[in-house]
mmCIF file of the C-alpha atoms, coordinates in Angstrom:
data_MODEL
# 
_entry.id   MODEL 
# 
loop_
_atom_site.group_PDB 
_atom_site.id 
_atom_site.type_symbol 
_atom_site.label_atom_id 
_atom_site.label_alt_id 
_atom_site.label_comp_id 
_atom_site.label_asym_id 
_atom_site.label_entity_id 
_atom_site.label_seq_id 
_atom_site.pdbx_PDB_ins_code 
_atom_site.Cartn_x 
_atom_site.Cartn_y 
_atom_site.Cartn_z 
_atom_site.occupancy 
_atom_site.B_iso_or_equiv 
_atom_site.pdbx_formal_charge 
_atom_site.auth_seq_id 
_atom_site.auth_comp_id 
_atom_site.auth_asym_id 
_atom_site.auth_atom_id 
_atom_site.pdbx_PDB_model_num 
ATOM 1  C CA . VAL A 1 1  ? 25.010 52.271 87.877 1.00 0.00 ? 1  VAL A CA 1 
ATOM 2  C CA . LEU A 1 2  ? 23.316 50.012 90.378 1.00 0.00 ? 2  LEU A CA 1 
ATOM 3  C CA . TYR A 1 3  ? 19.608 49.394 90.173 1.00 0.00 ? 3  TYR A CA 1 
ATOM 4  C CA . LYS A 1 4  ? 17.032 46.965 91.526 1.00 0.00 ? 4  LYS A CA 1 
ATOM 5  C CA . GLU A 1 5  ? 15.899 44.528 88.861 1.00 0.00 ? 5  GLU A CA 1 
ATOM 6  C CA . LYS A 1 6  ? 12.368 43.133 89.000 1.00 0.00 ? 6  LYS A CA 1 
ATOM 7  C CA . SER A 1 7  ? 12.954 41.062 85.846 1.00 0.00 ? 7  SER A CA 1 
ATOM 8  C CA . PRO A 1 8  ? 9.623  41.733 84.112 1.00 0.00 ? 8  PRO A CA 1 
ATOM 9  C CA . LYS A 1 9  ? 8.987  39.644 81.037 1.00 0.00 ? 9  LYS A CA 1 
ATOM 10 C CA . LEU A 1 10 ? 10.404 41.305 77.938 1.00 0.00 ? 10 LEU A CA 1 
ATOM 11 C CA . ASN A 1 11 ? 7.068  40.782 76.204 1.00 0.00 ? 11 ASN A CA 1 
ATOM 12 C CA . ASP A 1 12 ? 5.276  42.755 78.939 1.00 0.00 ? 12 ASP A CA 1 
ATOM 13 C CA . VAL A 1 13 ? 7.764  45.592 78.506 1.00 0.00 ? 13 VAL A CA 1 
ATOM 14 C CA . LEU A 1 14 ? 7.260  45.689 74.743 1.00 0.00 ? 14 LEU A CA 1 
ATOM 15 C CA . LEU A 1 15 ? 3.470  45.585 75.097 1.00 0.00 ? 15 LEU A CA 1 
ATOM 16 C CA . THR A 1 16 ? 3.546  48.440 77.608 1.00 0.00 ? 16 THR A CA 1 
ATOM 17 C CA . LEU A 1 17 ? 5.771  50.596 75.405 1.00 0.00 ? 17 LEU A CA 1 
ATOM 18 C CA . SER A 1 18 ? 3.774  49.883 72.247 1.00 0.00 ? 18 SER A CA 1 
ATOM 19 C CA . GLY A 1 19 ? 0.579  50.684 74.145 1.00 0.00 ? 19 GLY A CA 1 
ATOM 20 C CA . CYS A 1 20 ? 2.075  54.008 75.211 1.00 0.00 ? 20 CYS A CA 1 
ATOM 21 C CA . LEU A 1 21 ? 2.995  54.808 71.619 1.00 0.00 ? 21 LEU A CA 1 
ATOM 22 C CA . GLU A 1 22 ? -0.538 54.006 70.475 1.00 0.00 ? 22 GLU A CA 1 
ATOM 23 C CA . PHE A 1 23 ? -1.999 56.300 73.125 1.00 0.00 ? 23 PHE A CA 1 
ATOM 24 C CA . VAL A 1 24 ? 0.375  59.164 72.362 1.00 0.00 ? 24 VAL A CA 1 
ATOM 25 C CA . THR A 1 25 ? 0.052  58.980 68.576 1.00 0.00 ? 25 THR A CA 1 
ATOM 26 C CA . GLY A 1 26 ? -3.676 58.236 68.641 1.00 0.00 ? 26 GLY A CA 1 
ATOM 27 C CA . LEU A 1 27 ? -4.870 60.950 71.019 1.00 0.00 ? 27 LEU A CA 1 
ATOM 28 C CA . LEU A 1 28 ? -2.007 63.465 70.779 1.00 0.00 ? 28 LEU A CA 1 
ATOM 29 C CA . SER A 1 29 ? -2.910 64.712 74.225 1.00 0.00 ? 29 SER A CA 1 
ATOM 30 C CA . PRO A 1 30 ? -0.270 66.642 76.215 1.00 0.00 ? 30 PRO A CA 1 
ATOM 31 C CA . PHE A 1 31 ? -1.220 64.561 79.249 1.00 0.00 ? 31 PHE A CA 1 
ATOM 32 C CA . MET A 1 32 ? -0.660 61.169 77.642 1.00 0.00 ? 32 MET A CA 1 
ATOM 33 C CA . PRO A 1 33 ? 3.117  61.070 78.292 1.00 0.00 ? 33 PRO A CA 1 
ATOM 34 C CA . VAL A 1 34 ? 2.275  61.395 81.989 1.00 0.00 ? 34 VAL A CA 1 
ATOM 35 C CA . LYS A 1 35 ? -0.221 58.538 81.730 1.00 0.00 ? 35 LYS A CA 1 
ATOM 36 C CA . CYS A 1 36 ? 2.393  56.558 79.813 1.00 0.00 ? 36 CYS A CA 1 
ATOM 37 C CA . ALA A 1 37 ? 4.869  57.111 82.635 1.00 0.00 ? 37 ALA A CA 1 
ATOM 38 C CA . GLU A 1 38 ? 2.265  55.913 85.125 1.00 0.00 ? 38 GLU A CA 1 
ATOM 39 C CA . MET A 1 39 ? 1.588  52.804 83.017 1.00 0.00 ? 39 MET A CA 1 
ATOM 40 C CA . ALA A 1 40 ? 5.289  51.955 82.859 1.00 0.00 ? 40 ALA A CA 1 
ATOM 41 C CA . ALA A 1 41 ? 5.976  52.878 86.489 1.00 0.00 ? 41 ALA A CA 1 
ATOM 42 C CA . HIS A 1 42 ? 6.139  49.193 87.496 1.00 0.00 ? 42 HIS A CA 1 
ATOM 43 C CA . ILE A 1 43 ? 9.139  48.669 85.198 1.00 0.00 ? 43 ILE A CA 1 
ATOM 44 C CA . ASP A 1 44 ? 12.587 49.331 86.644 1.00 0.00 ? 44 ASP A CA 1 
ATOM 45 C CA . TRP A 1 45 ? 14.715 51.348 84.251 1.00 0.00 ? 45 TRP A CA 1 
ATOM 46 C CA . LYS A 1 46 ? 18.433 51.849 84.211 1.00 0.00 ? 46 LYS A CA 1 
ATOM 47 C CA . ILE A 1 47 ? 19.147 55.499 83.459 1.00 0.00 ? 47 ILE A CA 1 
ATOM 48 C CA . GLN A 1 48 ? 22.486 56.186 81.798 1.00 0.00 ? 48 GLN A CA 1 
ATOM 49 C CA . MET A 1 49 ? 24.058 59.184 80.161 1.00 0.00 ? 49 MET A CA 1 
ATOM 50 C CA . PRO A 1 50 ? 25.035 58.415 76.550 1.00 0.00 ? 50 PRO A CA 1 
ATOM 51 C CA . GLU A 1 51 ? 28.629 57.273 76.216 1.00 0.00 ? 51 GLU A CA 1 
ATOM 52 C CA . ALA A 1 52 ? 30.874 57.763 73.218 1.00 0.00 ? 52 ALA A CA 1 
ATOM 53 C CA . GLY A 1 53 ? 31.069 54.606 71.125 1.00 0.00 ? 53 GLY A CA 1 
ATOM 54 C CA . SER A 1 54 ? 28.185 52.964 72.927 1.00 0.00 ? 54 SER A CA 1 
ATOM 55 C CA . ALA A 1 55 ? 26.494 50.424 70.666 1.00 0.00 ? 55 ALA A CA 1 
ATOM 56 C CA . ARG A 1 56 ? 23.519 49.892 72.985 1.00 0.00 ? 56 ARG A CA 1 
ATOM 57 C CA . LYS A 1 57 ? 20.256 51.484 71.983 1.00 0.00 ? 57 LYS A CA 1 
ATOM 58 C CA . GLY A 1 58 ? 17.945 53.030 74.534 1.00 0.00 ? 58 GLY A CA 1 
ATOM 59 C CA . ARG A 1 59 ? 14.950 55.293 74.785 1.00 0.00 ? 59 ARG A CA 1 
ATOM 60 C CA . PRO A 1 60 ? 16.058 58.955 74.695 1.00 0.00 ? 60 PRO A CA 1 
ATOM 61 C CA . ILE A 1 61 ? 14.423 61.247 77.261 1.00 0.00 ? 61 ILE A CA 1 
ATOM 62 C CA . PRO A 1 62 ? 14.593 65.028 77.792 1.00 0.00 ? 62 PRO A CA 1 
ATOM 63 C CA . GLY A 1 63 ? 17.864 66.131 79.344 1.00 0.00 ? 63 GLY A CA 1 
ATOM 64 C CA . GLY A 1 64 ? 20.081 64.010 77.127 1.00 0.00 ? 64 GLY A CA 1 
ATOM 65 C CA . ALA A 1 65 ? 19.831 60.830 79.180 1.00 0.00 ? 65 ALA A CA 1 
ATOM 66 C CA . ILE A 1 66 ? 18.769 57.498 77.733 1.00 0.00 ? 66 ILE A CA 1 
ATOM 67 C CA . LEU A 1 67 ? 16.439 54.959 79.339 1.00 0.00 ? 67 LEU A CA 1 
ATOM 68 C CA . PHE A 1 68 ? 17.601 51.368 79.045 1.00 0.00 ? 68 PHE A CA 1 
ATOM 69 C CA . PRO A 1 69 ? 15.221 48.537 79.908 1.00 0.00 ? 69 PRO A CA 1 
ATOM 70 C CA . ALA A 1 70 ? 16.408 46.741 83.033 1.00 0.00 ? 70 ALA A CA 1 
ATOM 71 C CA . VAL A 1 71 ? 15.790 43.454 81.224 1.00 0.00 ? 71 VAL A CA 1 
ATOM 72 C CA . GLU A 1 72 ? 18.825 42.171 79.362 1.00 0.00 ? 72 GLU A CA 1 
ATOM 73 C CA . LYS A 1 73 ? 18.403 39.823 76.404 1.00 0.00 ? 73 LYS A CA 1 
# 
């Protein structure tokens, strides 16, 4: 899968995701996932379908796909 990589700092990615989790768990609003998506919209994600035997961990999303951060350690 080809994707455009903006190479955001890993720390920025983690802060954005943790901030989303705080919003979702703190307010429990049905609209917060949308806001979370807007907050993380500047991050390029590689979307892959789960593969058998894959050791990589990603962020599961509805539909069975998994979001992998574009940033590689």
